[in-house]
């Protein structure tokens, strides 16, 4: 693998993400620690204290892995957390079908490489954790998968909507999973590595298994060997450990809402967009159908709309204490629960997560906590060998391919140096005409009866020139069409559906083309790389 580097500013990344990567003063104040500043990082780590009970953390994580067939390396990482000076590098993602898009593995690889570096640098245990967002109920986001199929990007989706509204991690696969697997097989390349991939997928993506179980098993199957730990809050044990934090989100909701509002307004005034809409309530309620319902505040009462449920603040705090499993955190509260349950020194974030963490600094303070170091994840585009070869034949940079295909084609026509065929053949014909006059007259002097034969020979030559001109035009057109087809193929590979490859294409696609262990190789390649630019990785 060869790796090139592109600045994030040359690609469709948000303003706030670019500012954060550049450590611009306009954004630094919204975070506790600048990950690019070694002194700030060292100071944060020296002062870091975990407020939780490590024995509870180890017990919870041990129980959490019961259904995931955790390898010895994962169990050893859990054991490391018994040490009072151990730290965690955590990242996470919703449990998307078949593991999700490429950025899922980029997050994990960032967490693993970061944990290794810090453990060596700090001489203390540092372990990587993947937090499954197992309370998320965004079913539509979880059921789509996209793969490259020739020169196109094909999207498929799991079609069973019968349990929509529940937390996705709890939803069991119906026989619909068999249909989408067969459809996926028909779309993917058949290679020497296909059997290995499908043996892995078939073992977990089957009727009766849940989205959460399958997702966690795939992640550990690929990365457990590197000591990766899974975590999540959708268990009775984790809810009991998080009950105090959820209760605090109720009793102190007004000051917490004010903190989020103030920070979000400052962010807006600094020229950045807010990632998440604010609400005084940061909790969901799990109803009798196991659906996740947003709790609202009206007239000093906490209600679950359309359910008839209503509590005062004190009543709700008591219910949370007695039945924490009936409640679920939103996007702002989830990181705090995560940091209460784990000794999180750093969270590995994508662009969207960097944006909503920018709203949260003072929110953390309302709970007596400090925001961890927000580390940007690796960002990359994988370039297959066939694409690399044709990229070199075209006058575009990789960022150019983020444009519309129509604009790329227009730019190509404007840039190509097409010869003036009419001028070329016109000059040729004129030169032949001038030379031919002398030769025709000379032949006529020899034998006047041969003049017409000589003129006919010249006419035949001109006809042949016209035929040759037609062939030249056809050749140029074919060449132009070939190049335009190449442009379209490159665009669909690098920016499928007009989006970054890492946000669209399922990582399993590359496993069937380049071996199941491709991510181990990529991890090795990225070990000494910083996530300070978008990587162009030539496979």
XYZ file of C-alpha atoms in Angstrom:
539
model
C 0.000 0.000 0.000
C 1.157 3.536 -0.830
C -0.347 6.478 1.026
C -0.756 10.064 -0.147
C -2.221 12.905 1.872
C -4.883 15.463 0.932
C -5.844 18.451 3.093
C -9.357 18.153 4.486
C -10.102 21.606 3.081
C -9.838 20.190 -0.462
C -12.713 17.758 0.177
C -16.325 18.084 1.369
C -15.654 18.235 5.110
C -17.402 20.671 7.434
C -15.945 24.030 8.409
C -15.860 23.079 12.080
C -13.942 19.847 11.383
C -11.380 21.689 9.277
C -10.962 24.349 11.968
C -10.507 21.684 14.649
C -7.849 19.856 12.639
C -5.992 23.132 12.137
C -6.250 24.063 15.852
C -7.733 27.416 14.868
C -8.265 29.803 17.822
C -11.910 30.262 16.827
C -12.680 26.631 17.735
C -10.129 25.702 20.426
C -12.097 27.336 23.249
C -14.990 24.898 22.708
C -12.848 21.938 23.785
C -10.891 21.125 26.937
C -7.753 19.906 25.185
C -6.175 20.429 21.779
C -5.165 16.955 20.538
C -2.483 18.561 18.351
C -0.788 20.156 21.372
C 1.498 17.628 23.094
C 1.844 19.728 26.274
C -1.926 20.068 26.684
C -2.375 16.339 26.127
C 0.270 15.502 28.747
C -1.291 17.891 31.278
C -4.729 16.402 30.739
C -3.493 12.846 31.173
C -1.524 13.698 34.315
C -4.585 15.227 35.951
C -7.047 12.588 34.708
C -9.089 10.825 37.400
C -11.761 8.190 36.939
C -14.710 8.696 39.287
C -16.211 5.246 38.776
C -15.535 1.959 40.509
C -13.175 -0.112 38.410
C -14.497 -3.358 39.852
C -17.967 -2.387 38.583
C -16.534 -1.530 35.183
C -14.736 -4.872 34.863
C -17.788 -6.808 36.046
C -20.092 -4.982 33.623
C -17.756 -5.457 30.649
C -17.222 -9.123 31.450
C -20.989 -9.686 31.476
C -21.441 -7.533 28.361
C -19.196 -9.833 26.293
C -21.061 -13.017 27.167
C -22.870 -13.174 23.814
C -20.009 -11.973 21.623
C -17.542 -14.889 21.812
C -14.759 -12.568 22.981
C -11.196 -13.696 22.157
C -8.448 -13.940 24.838
C -6.982 -10.568 23.797
C -10.263 -8.787 24.563
C -10.525 -10.504 27.947
C -6.958 -9.462 28.727
C -7.794 -5.843 27.881
C -10.783 -5.961 30.247
C -8.503 -7.284 32.969
C -6.134 -4.334 32.385
C -8.909 -1.994 33.526
C -8.514 -3.306 37.077
C -5.318 -1.262 37.236
C -5.962 2.119 38.913
C -3.911 3.973 36.304
C -5.430 2.325 33.200
C -7.036 4.451 30.505
C -9.425 3.941 27.628
C -9.483 5.234 24.048
C -13.099 4.866 22.993
C -14.955 5.220 19.733
C -18.325 4.011 18.596
C -21.038 3.650 16.007
C -24.616 2.468 15.593
C -24.966 -1.236 14.815
C -25.424 -0.972 11.060
C -26.114 -4.064 8.988
C -23.022 -6.001 7.814
C -20.774 -3.692 9.839
C -21.585 -0.451 8.067
C -19.483 1.821 5.847
C -15.714 2.182 5.772
C -15.530 4.858 8.451
C -16.494 2.213 11.021
C -13.159 0.437 10.582
C -11.288 3.745 10.352
C -12.648 4.666 13.792
C -11.585 1.330 15.239
C -8.117 1.445 13.675
C -7.613 4.964 15.053
C -8.568 3.827 18.565
C -6.263 0.790 18.418
C -3.239 2.683 17.092
C -3.812 5.522 19.577
C -4.058 3.103 22.511
C -0.805 1.407 21.495
C 1.054 4.711 21.186
C -0.209 6.064 24.493
C 0.488 2.830 26.353
C 4.090 2.951 25.110
C 4.447 6.695 25.760
C 2.781 6.765 29.191
C 3.994 3.357 30.405
C 0.534 2.613 31.758
C -2.286 0.377 30.464
C -4.313 1.963 27.638
C -6.993 -0.106 25.906
C -9.228 0.529 22.866
C -13.008 0.319 23.280
C -15.738 0.272 20.656
C -18.991 1.598 22.089
C -21.915 0.076 20.240
C -24.620 2.748 20.095
C -27.079 0.075 21.166
C -29.778 2.494 22.324
C -30.192 4.173 18.939
C -33.545 3.624 17.238
C -32.690 5.124 13.825
C -33.758 2.040 11.909
C -33.466 3.639 8.451
C -29.805 4.459 9.026
C -29.020 0.926 10.154
C -30.551 -1.146 7.350
C -28.768 0.128 4.228
C -25.606 -1.191 2.632
C -23.773 0.010 -0.474
C -21.156 -1.835 -2.540
C -19.278 -1.207 -5.759
C -20.699 -3.153 -8.679
C -18.583 -2.609 -11.735
C -18.759 1.078 -12.566
C -21.679 1.813 -10.231
C -22.465 1.978 -6.526
C -25.404 -0.271 -5.674
C -27.504 0.237 -2.544
C -29.402 -2.567 -0.864
C -31.624 -2.522 2.207
C -33.037 -4.893 4.769
C -36.766 -4.613 4.136
C -38.459 -5.926 7.293
C -39.943 -2.844 9.027
C -42.102 -4.737 11.534
C -40.112 -3.663 14.606
C -39.315 -0.086 13.642
C -39.318 2.236 16.687
C -37.405 -0.148 18.932
C -33.737 0.178 19.709
C -32.099 -1.299 16.634
C -29.656 -3.442 18.610
C -32.590 -5.442 20.047
C -34.281 -6.201 16.729
C -33.951 -9.833 15.661
C -33.399 -10.714 12.036
C -36.306 -12.369 10.267
C -35.944 -14.529 7.147
C -35.498 -11.214 5.327
C -31.817 -11.425 6.247
C -31.495 -14.454 3.958
C -32.929 -12.485 1.029
C -30.624 -9.503 1.408
C -27.585 -11.782 1.803
C -28.419 -13.532 -1.458
C -28.952 -10.181 -3.173
C -25.661 -8.944 -1.787
C -23.855 -12.072 -2.985
C -25.224 -11.574 -6.478
C -23.897 -8.007 -6.562
C -20.417 -8.637 -5.104
C -17.435 -9.999 -6.985
C -16.773 -13.715 -6.655
C -13.120 -14.033 -5.641
C -10.755 -16.463 -3.951
C -11.614 -14.738 -0.661
C -15.413 -14.753 -0.973
C -15.891 -18.009 0.943
C -13.958 -16.690 3.945
C -16.096 -13.555 4.048
C -19.397 -15.361 3.669
C -18.522 -17.978 6.262
C -17.987 -15.104 8.679
C -21.172 -13.257 7.730
C -23.340 -16.382 7.608
C -22.286 -17.308 11.132
C -23.804 -14.142 12.608
C -26.268 -12.661 10.101
C -28.980 -15.272 10.427
C -32.632 -15.367 11.509
C -33.014 -15.012 15.277
C -29.756 -13.147 15.848
C -30.111 -9.445 16.669
C -28.587 -6.442 14.936
C -26.529 -5.792 18.077
C -25.253 -9.340 18.439
C -24.268 -9.610 14.773
C -22.571 -6.215 14.719
C -20.573 -6.863 17.885
C -19.542 -10.341 16.748
C -18.269 -9.015 13.400
C -16.306 -6.219 15.102
C -14.674 -8.623 17.569
C -14.057 -11.216 14.873
C -12.006 -8.638 12.963
C -10.436 -6.584 15.763
C -10.673 -8.570 18.998
C -7.202 -9.985 18.254
C -5.890 -6.425 18.788
C -7.372 -6.233 22.283
C -10.491 -4.281 21.317
C -13.261 -4.216 23.933
C -16.962 -3.775 23.182
C -19.247 -1.661 25.356
C -22.789 -0.330 25.366
C -25.433 1.007 27.713
C -28.395 -1.169 26.754
C -28.060 -3.674 29.604
C -29.552 -3.817 33.082
C -26.101 -3.608 34.688
C -25.019 -0.535 32.706
C -28.323 1.224 33.426
C -27.888 0.617 37.134
C -24.391 2.109 36.969
C -25.717 5.058 34.935
C -28.845 5.715 37.046
C -27.282 8.593 39.015
C -26.184 10.352 35.831
C -29.649 10.000 34.278
C -31.269 11.267 37.490
C -28.906 14.259 37.535
C -29.947 15.054 33.958
C -33.472 15.486 35.334
C -32.834 17.335 38.595
C -30.429 19.801 36.988
C -32.042 20.020 33.582
C -32.463 23.798 33.491
C -28.824 24.679 34.164
C -27.740 21.905 31.793
C -30.010 23.240 29.051
C -28.697 26.755 29.659
C -25.119 25.479 29.371
C -25.845 23.749 26.066
C -27.739 26.785 24.775
C -24.986 29.209 25.726
C -22.260 27.067 24.174
C -24.311 26.490 21.023
C -24.983 30.209 20.650
C -21.274 31.002 21.024
C -20.516 28.372 18.409
C -23.017 29.964 16.047
C -21.592 33.438 16.663
C -18.125 32.091 15.857
C -19.415 31.124 12.413
C -20.138 27.428 12.927
C -23.330 25.426 12.582
C -24.799 23.476 15.490
C -24.864 19.744 14.856
C -27.669 18.782 17.252
C -30.991 20.467 18.030
C -31.391 21.275 21.733
C -34.163 20.075 24.022
C -34.484 20.565 27.807
C -34.892 16.800 28.137
C -32.008 14.484 27.289
C -33.853 11.243 28.026
C -36.031 8.728 26.218
C -38.548 6.370 27.801
C -38.866 2.693 26.862
C -42.598 1.943 26.694
C -44.442 -1.363 27.072
C -43.827 -2.155 23.377
C -40.091 -1.565 23.873
C -40.319 1.511 21.642
C -37.987 4.401 22.471
C -40.056 7.555 23.078
C -38.722 11.063 23.633
C -39.549 12.552 27.038
C -40.734 16.185 26.861
C -41.179 18.930 29.466
C -44.486 20.800 29.603
C -45.733 22.986 32.462
C -43.009 21.716 34.807
C -43.992 18.124 34.153
C -42.114 15.427 32.282
C -44.372 13.674 29.820
C -44.242 10.957 27.197
C -46.497 12.347 24.435
C -49.520 10.246 23.466
C -48.946 7.859 26.369
C -50.617 9.670 29.245
C -47.479 9.308 31.364
C -46.541 12.352 33.455
C -44.073 12.930 36.307
C -42.870 15.792 38.419
C -39.107 16.225 38.531
C -38.831 14.447 41.878
C -41.103 11.637 40.726
C -39.084 11.071 37.574
C -35.798 11.017 39.511
C -37.283 8.359 41.815
C -38.535 6.244 38.889
C -35.098 6.390 37.276
C -33.537 5.209 40.534
C -35.966 2.294 40.798
C -36.246 1.326 37.112
C -33.214 2.717 35.225
C -33.668 0.137 32.464
C -36.828 2.031 31.374
C -34.776 5.075 30.334
C -32.338 5.801 27.533
C -29.886 8.703 26.963
C -29.864 11.014 23.957
C -26.835 12.084 21.904
C -25.645 14.554 24.578
C -26.151 12.331 27.610
C -24.699 9.176 26.054
C -21.060 10.446 26.154
C -21.396 11.332 29.842
C -22.711 7.879 30.686
C -19.896 6.391 28.637
C -17.355 8.449 30.591
C -18.972 7.504 33.921
C -18.680 3.802 33.138
C -15.199 3.881 31.588
C -11.930 5.750 32.301
C -12.159 7.580 28.973
C -9.084 9.677 28.243
C -9.967 10.211 24.583
C -12.900 9.778 22.249
C -12.142 9.063 18.565
C -14.632 11.142 16.601
C -15.762 11.635 13.042
C -16.639 15.089 11.654
C -20.231 15.030 12.916
C -19.176 13.959 16.387
C -16.525 16.680 16.585
C -19.322 19.138 15.816
C -21.671 18.025 18.596
C -18.863 17.684 21.133
C -18.160 21.369 20.413
C -21.587 22.092 21.943
C -20.865 20.093 25.114
C -17.922 21.523 27.043
C -19.941 23.351 29.706
C -22.569 20.592 29.680
C -19.874 18.265 31.025
C -19.145 20.746 33.811
C -22.778 20.559 34.995
C -22.114 16.947 35.950
C -18.767 17.710 37.595
C -16.934 16.141 34.661
C -14.345 17.178 32.105
C -14.607 16.494 28.393
C -12.051 13.905 27.222
C -9.595 14.608 24.438
C -11.501 14.496 21.157
C -9.251 12.743 18.649
C -10.207 12.938 14.959
C -10.472 9.521 13.352
C -8.517 8.449 10.317
C -10.198 9.500 7.095
C -9.335 7.751 3.849
C -10.202 6.826 0.296
C -9.117 3.407 -0.926
C -7.951 3.385 -4.549
C -8.004 0.026 -6.297
C -5.240 -0.758 -8.797
C -7.553 -0.566 -11.807
C -8.714 2.893 -10.762
C -5.161 4.046 -10.079
C -4.114 3.154 -13.630
C -6.825 5.194 -15.338
C -6.505 8.154 -12.936
C -3.062 8.695 -14.410
C -4.557 9.047 -17.902
C -6.798 11.992 -17.030
C -6.089 15.676 -16.294
C -7.832 15.779 -12.888
C -6.811 15.704 -9.241
C -8.653 13.391 -6.854
C -10.647 16.249 -5.243
C -11.887 17.200 -8.738
C -13.910 13.988 -8.837
C -16.198 15.288 -6.092
C -17.825 17.491 -8.768
C -20.949 16.531 -10.685
C -20.259 14.116 -13.535
C -21.661 16.676 -16.019
C -19.183 19.294 -14.808
C -16.296 16.847 -15.020
C -17.175 15.935 -18.595
C -17.435 19.602 -19.552
C -14.083 20.352 -17.893
C -12.507 17.444 -19.740
C -13.723 18.660 -23.136
C -12.366 22.123 -22.357
C -8.977 20.766 -21.301
C -8.193 18.191 -23.952
C -5.914 19.259 -26.792
C -7.955 18.023 -29.768
C -6.185 18.432 -33.148
C -7.888 20.615 -35.806
C -8.768 17.836 -38.222
C -10.355 20.103 -40.827
C -7.293 22.339 -40.923
C -4.946 19.352 -41.168
C -6.747 17.745 -44.104
C -7.503 21.092 -45.766
C -3.814 21.909 -45.891
C -3.064 18.412 -47.183
C -5.644 18.693 -50.001
C -4.456 22.171 -51.039
C -0.876 20.990 -51.178
C -1.873 17.987 -53.341
C -3.932 20.217 -55.661
C -1.007 22.589 -56.241
C 1.445 19.763 -56.877
C -1.031 17.899 -59.100
C -1.524 20.789 -61.583
C 2.080 20.513 -62.775
C 1.955 16.718 -63.045
C -1.380 16.685 -64.954
C -0.080 19.244 -67.461
C 3.100 17.226 -67.925
C 1.133 14.011 -68.624
C -1.186 15.918 -70.985
C 1.814 17.142 -72.963
C 2.971 13.559 -73.339
C -0.477 12.233 -74.354
C -3.582 14.492 -74.275
C -5.858 11.410 -74.056
C -4.416 10.571 -70.581
C -5.385 13.917 -68.994
C -8.770 12.651 -67.751
C -7.166 9.495 -66.333
C -4.676 11.614 -64.392
C -7.443 13.874 -63.038
C -9.484 10.771 -62.056
C -6.500 9.389 -60.124
C -6.275 12.660 -58.176
C -10.040 12.552 -57.487
C -9.684 8.999 -56.148
C -6.853 10.184 -53.902
C -9.049 12.996 -52.531
C -11.844 10.481 -51.849
C -9.398 8.343 -49.910
C -8.318 11.420 -47.945
C -11.967 12.052 -47.039
C -12.342 8.446 -45.882
C -9.186 8.786 -43.803
C -10.517 12.022 -42.288
C -13.680 10.183 -41.245
C -11.614 7.474 -39.590
C -9.595 10.108 -37.702
C -12.804 11.737 -36.441
C -14.142 8.339 -35.329
C -10.895 7.528 -33.548
C -10.960 10.843 -31.687
C -14.602 10.302 -30.715
C -13.893 6.787 -29.444
C -10.920 8.064 -27.475
C -13.043 10.843 -25.980
C -15.828 8.400 -25.066
C -13.275 6.068 -23.479
C -11.921 8.884 -21.340
C -15.406 10.063 -20.347
C -16.285 6.484 -19.352
C -13.113 6.416 -17.280
C -14.092 9.680 -15.595
C -17.456 8.210 -14.655
C -15.871 5.002 -13.337
C -13.355 6.917 -11.197
C -16.045 9.177 -9.791
C -18.300 6.263 -8.828
C -15.382 4.607 -7.030
C -13.956 7.626 -5.215
C -17.173 9.596 -4.603
C -20.054 7.106 -4.842
C -23.482 8.746 -4.767
C -21.630 12.096 -4.757
C -20.390 11.343 -1.252
C -17.045 10.440 0.260
C -16.283 6.755 -0.257
C -15.813 6.235 3.492
C -19.408 7.331 4.155
C -21.021 5.123 1.512
C -19.234 1.871 0.689
C -19.510 -1.094 3.066
C -16.136 -2.218 4.371
C -16.972 -5.862 3.604
C -16.742 -5.050 -0.123
C -12.960 -4.673 0.159
C -12.685 -7.865 2.193
C -13.915 -9.992 -0.675
C -11.582 -8.265 -3.156
C -8.426 -7.945 -1.000
C -8.727 -10.718 1.630
C -10.583 -10.783 4.924
C -7.465 -9.607 6.777
C -7.099 -6.381 4.774
C -7.831 -4.321 7.916
C -4.896 -5.884 9.780
C -2.650 -4.760 6.950
C -4.187 -1.302 6.890
C -3.741 -1.025 10.657
C -0.024 -1.739 10.232
C 0.248 0.816 7.423
C -1.456 3.542 9.469
C 0.408 2.905 12.719
C 2.843 5.782 12.175
C 0.356 8.031 10.370
C -1.382 10.961 12.030
C -5.086 11.577 11.343
C -4.238 15.110 10.231
C -5.221 14.762 6.578
C -7.368 12.638 4.305
C -5.371 9.575 3.291
C -5.380 8.351 -0.302
C -4.451 4.690 0.035
C -3.412 2.837 -3.120
C -4.150 -0.860 -2.722
